[in-house]
Amino acid sequence: MRPTSPPLRLIVRHRRLLAALLAATALWCATLAVRPQPTTAVLAAAHDLGSGPLTTGDLTTVNLPTTTIPDGAIRPGTDVTGRLLAAPLRRGEPITDIRLLGPTLVDAYGPGMRATPVRIHDPATASLLHPGDTVDVIGTTTQWDDTSAPASPTVIRSLKVIATPKPPTDQLTDAGTLIVLVTTPDQATTLAHAATTSRLSVTIHGRAG
């Protein structure tokens, strides 16, 4: 019989060791594949939410893979009860700072801008509004005599809607519906003055697409 060559004898001699090493390597790779990813706790919507003030029942804590958490996600322990949600959220969607009405959201529209609450007279019109809509604010005077018809001049044109809060049903009034617009400080002053002498309403610009 032809003698076995030295390299072949070496492989045969250590085949059990090689098999054990290969099995250990496969097990290590499998362990890495199924190892759970690190998670981080964040606040999320407990159910589908419309824009408006947040309550304790609107919030829940979820643990998400750390690599998937969006920037600005709100962590448990942060008090956001009563803050205004600027746009609707689906159940389980993380709540981020940009979703809450406040400096972070308003700053996206430019330095020095303000979030200005405006009460409009017609709730049906308010129900058609969504964050991001562009509106003109119209003021119908509440002070006129018998010889003149009420005037309805445009107060300010092309303002962005930033939130359309939905108040609790036990807080509904006949005073109109609140919306929040992005304005400059001067525009906020103009709207506040117009609200004292006029019933405010809005017309909605056409939506693109």
Coordinates of C-alpha atoms in Angstrom, one line a residue:
M1 CA 0.0 0.0 0.0
R2 CA 1.2 3.4 -0.8
P3 CA 2.2 5.3 2.3
T4 CA 0.0 8.2 3.3
S5 CA 1.6 11.6 2.7
P6 CA 2.5 13.8 5.7
P7 CA -0.1 16.5 5.0
L8 CA -2.8 13.9 4.6
R9 CA -1.8 12.2 7.8
L10 CA -2.0 15.5 9.6
I11 CA -5.5 16.2 8.3
V12 CA -6.7 12.7 9.3
R13 CA -5.1 12.9 12.7
H14 CA -6.8 16.2 13.5
R15 CA -10.1 15.7 11.7
R16 CA -12.0 15.5 15.0
L17 CA -10.4 18.7 16.2
L18 CA -11.3 20.4 13.0
A19 CA -14.9 19.2 13.1
A20 CA -15.2 20.5 16.7
L21 CA -13.8 23.9 15.7
L22 CA -16.2 24.1 12.7
A23 CA -19.2 23.1 14.9
A24 CA -18.2 25.7 17.5
T25 CA -17.9 28.4 14.8
A26 CA -21.4 27.5 13.4
L27 CA -22.8 27.7 16.9
W28 CA -21.2 31.0 17.6
C29 CA -22.6 32.4 14.3
A30 CA -26.1 31.1 15.1
T31 CA -25.9 32.7 18.5
L32 CA -25.1 36.1 17.0
A33 CA -28.0 35.8 14.6
V34 CA -30.6 35.1 17.3
R35 CA -29.1 37.3 20.0
P36 CA -31.8 40.0 20.9
Q37 CA -30.9 43.5 19.9
P38 CA -30.6 46.1 22.7
T39 CA -33.8 48.0 23.3
T40 CA -34.7 51.4 24.7
A41 CA -37.9 52.5 26.3
V42 CA -39.8 55.4 24.7
L43 CA -43.3 56.9 25.0
A44 CA -45.8 56.0 22.3
A45 CA -49.4 56.4 21.4
A46 CA -51.6 54.0 23.4
H47 CA -54.3 54.2 20.7
D48 CA -54.9 56.2 17.5
L49 CA -54.6 59.8 18.4
G50 CA -55.9 63.0 16.8
S51 CA -54.2 66.3 17.1
G52 CA -54.9 68.0 20.4
P53 CA -53.9 67.9 24.1
L54 CA -52.4 64.6 25.4
T55 CA -53.8 62.9 28.5
T56 CA -52.3 60.1 30.6
G57 CA -54.5 57.5 28.9
D58 CA -53.1 58.5 25.5
L59 CA -49.6 57.4 26.4
T60 CA -47.8 54.0 26.8
T61 CA -44.3 52.8 27.2
V62 CA -42.8 50.6 24.5
N63 CA -39.4 49.0 24.1
L64 CA -37.9 49.3 20.6
P65 CA -34.6 48.3 19.1
T66 CA -32.2 51.1 19.9
T67 CA -31.1 51.4 16.3
T68 CA -34.7 52.1 15.1
I69 CA -35.6 54.8 17.6
P70 CA -36.3 58.1 15.8
D71 CA -34.4 61.3 16.8
G72 CA -36.2 63.3 19.5
A73 CA -38.1 60.3 20.9
I74 CA -39.7 61.1 24.2
R75 CA -38.4 58.9 27.1
P76 CA -40.6 57.6 30.0
G77 CA -40.6 60.0 32.9
T78 CA -40.9 63.1 30.7
D79 CA -44.1 64.9 31.5
V80 CA -46.0 65.6 28.3
T81 CA -49.5 65.5 29.7
G82 CA -51.4 68.5 28.4
R83 CA -49.0 69.2 25.6
L84 CA -50.6 69.7 22.2
L85 CA -50.1 67.0 19.6
A86 CA -49.6 68.7 16.3
A87 CA -50.7 65.9 14.0
P88 CA -52.4 62.5 14.3
L89 CA -50.5 59.4 15.4
R90 CA -51.2 55.7 14.9
R91 CA -51.3 53.3 17.9
G92 CA -47.8 52.3 18.9
E93 CA -46.1 55.2 17.0
P94 CA -43.3 56.8 19.1
I95 CA -43.9 60.3 20.2
T96 CA -41.1 62.7 19.3
D97 CA -40.4 66.3 20.1
I98 CA -41.3 67.5 16.6
R99 CA -44.8 66.1 17.0
L100 CA -45.5 68.3 20.1
L101 CA -46.5 71.9 19.8
G102 CA -43.6 73.9 21.2
P103 CA -40.3 75.6 20.3
T104 CA -38.9 72.6 18.3
L105 CA -41.9 72.4 16.0
V106 CA -42.3 76.2 15.5
D107 CA -38.6 76.6 14.9
A108 CA -38.9 74.4 11.8
Y109 CA -40.8 77.4 10.1
G110 CA -37.9 79.8 10.7
P111 CA -36.4 81.9 13.6
G112 CA -38.7 84.1 15.6
M113 CA -41.9 82.5 14.5
R114 CA -44.8 82.0 17.0
A115 CA -47.5 79.4 17.6
T116 CA -50.6 81.6 17.8
P117 CA -53.9 80.2 18.9
V118 CA -56.9 81.6 16.9
R119 CA -60.5 80.9 17.6
I120 CA -62.6 80.7 14.5
H121 CA -66.4 81.0 14.4
D122 CA -67.3 78.1 12.2
P123 CA -66.5 74.6 13.7
A124 CA -67.4 72.9 10.4
T125 CA -64.6 74.8 8.7
A126 CA -62.2 73.9 11.5
S127 CA -63.0 70.2 11.0
L128 CA -61.7 70.4 7.5
L129 CA -58.3 71.7 8.5
H130 CA -55.1 69.7 8.9
P131 CA -51.6 70.6 10.1
G132 CA -49.7 72.0 7.2
D133 CA -52.7 73.6 5.5
T134 CA -52.4 77.2 4.3
V135 CA -55.2 79.6 5.2
D136 CA -56.3 83.2 4.9
V137 CA -57.8 84.6 8.0
I138 CA -61.0 86.7 7.5
G139 CA -62.6 89.0 10.1
T140 CA -66.3 89.7 10.0
T141 CA -67.0 92.8 12.1
T142 CA -69.4 92.4 14.9
Q143 CA -70.0 96.2 15.2
W144 CA -72.1 97.9 12.5
D145 CA -75.1 100.1 12.3
D146 CA -78.5 99.6 10.5
T147 CA -77.3 101.4 7.4
S148 CA -74.3 99.3 6.6
A149 CA -73.7 95.6 6.0
P150 CA -71.0 93.8 8.0
A151 CA -67.6 93.9 6.4
S152 CA -65.4 90.8 6.0
P153 CA -61.9 92.0 5.1
T154 CA -58.9 89.6 5.0
V155 CA -56.9 90.0 8.1
I156 CA -53.8 88.1 7.1
R157 CA -53.1 85.9 4.1
S158 CA -51.1 82.6 3.7
L159 CA -50.7 81.4 7.3
K160 CA -49.7 77.8 8.0
V161 CA -51.9 75.6 10.3
I162 CA -49.7 73.9 12.9
A163 CA -52.3 72.2 15.0
T164 CA -56.1 71.7 15.2
P165 CA -56.7 70.7 18.8
K166 CA -59.7 68.7 19.6
P167 CA -61.0 69.7 23.1
P168 CA -62.6 67.2 25.4
T169 CA -66.4 67.0 24.8
D170 CA -67.1 68.4 28.3
Q171 CA -65.2 71.6 27.3
L172 CA -67.0 72.4 24.1
T173 CA -68.5 75.9 23.9
D174 CA -70.3 78.1 21.5
A175 CA -67.4 80.5 21.3
G176 CA -65.9 78.8 18.2
T177 CA -63.1 76.3 17.6
L178 CA -59.4 76.8 18.4
I179 CA -56.7 76.3 15.7
V180 CA -53.0 77.1 16.0
L181 CA -51.3 79.1 13.3
V182 CA -47.6 79.9 12.6
T183 CA -47.1 83.7 12.7
T184 CA -44.6 86.4 13.2
P185 CA -44.9 88.4 16.4
D186 CA -46.5 91.3 14.5
Q187 CA -49.1 88.9 12.9
A188 CA -49.9 87.5 16.3
T189 CA -50.7 91.0 17.5
T190 CA -52.8 91.7 14.5
L191 CA -54.9 88.6 15.0
A192 CA -55.3 89.3 18.7
H193 CA -56.7 92.8 17.9
A194 CA -58.9 91.4 15.1
A195 CA -60.4 88.9 17.5
T196 CA -61.7 91.6 19.8
T197 CA -63.8 93.3 17.1
S198 CA -64.5 90.5 14.6
R199 CA -65.6 87.0 14.2
L200 CA -62.7 85.2 12.6
S201 CA -63.0 82.6 9.9
V202 CA -60.6 81.1 7.4
T203 CA -60.5 80.1 3.8
I204 CA -58.3 77.2 2.8
H205 CA -55.8 77.3 0.0
G206 CA -55.8 74.4 -2.4
R207 CA -53.7 71.4 -1.4
A208 CA -51.0 70.4 -3.8
G209 CA -51.3 67.0 -5.4

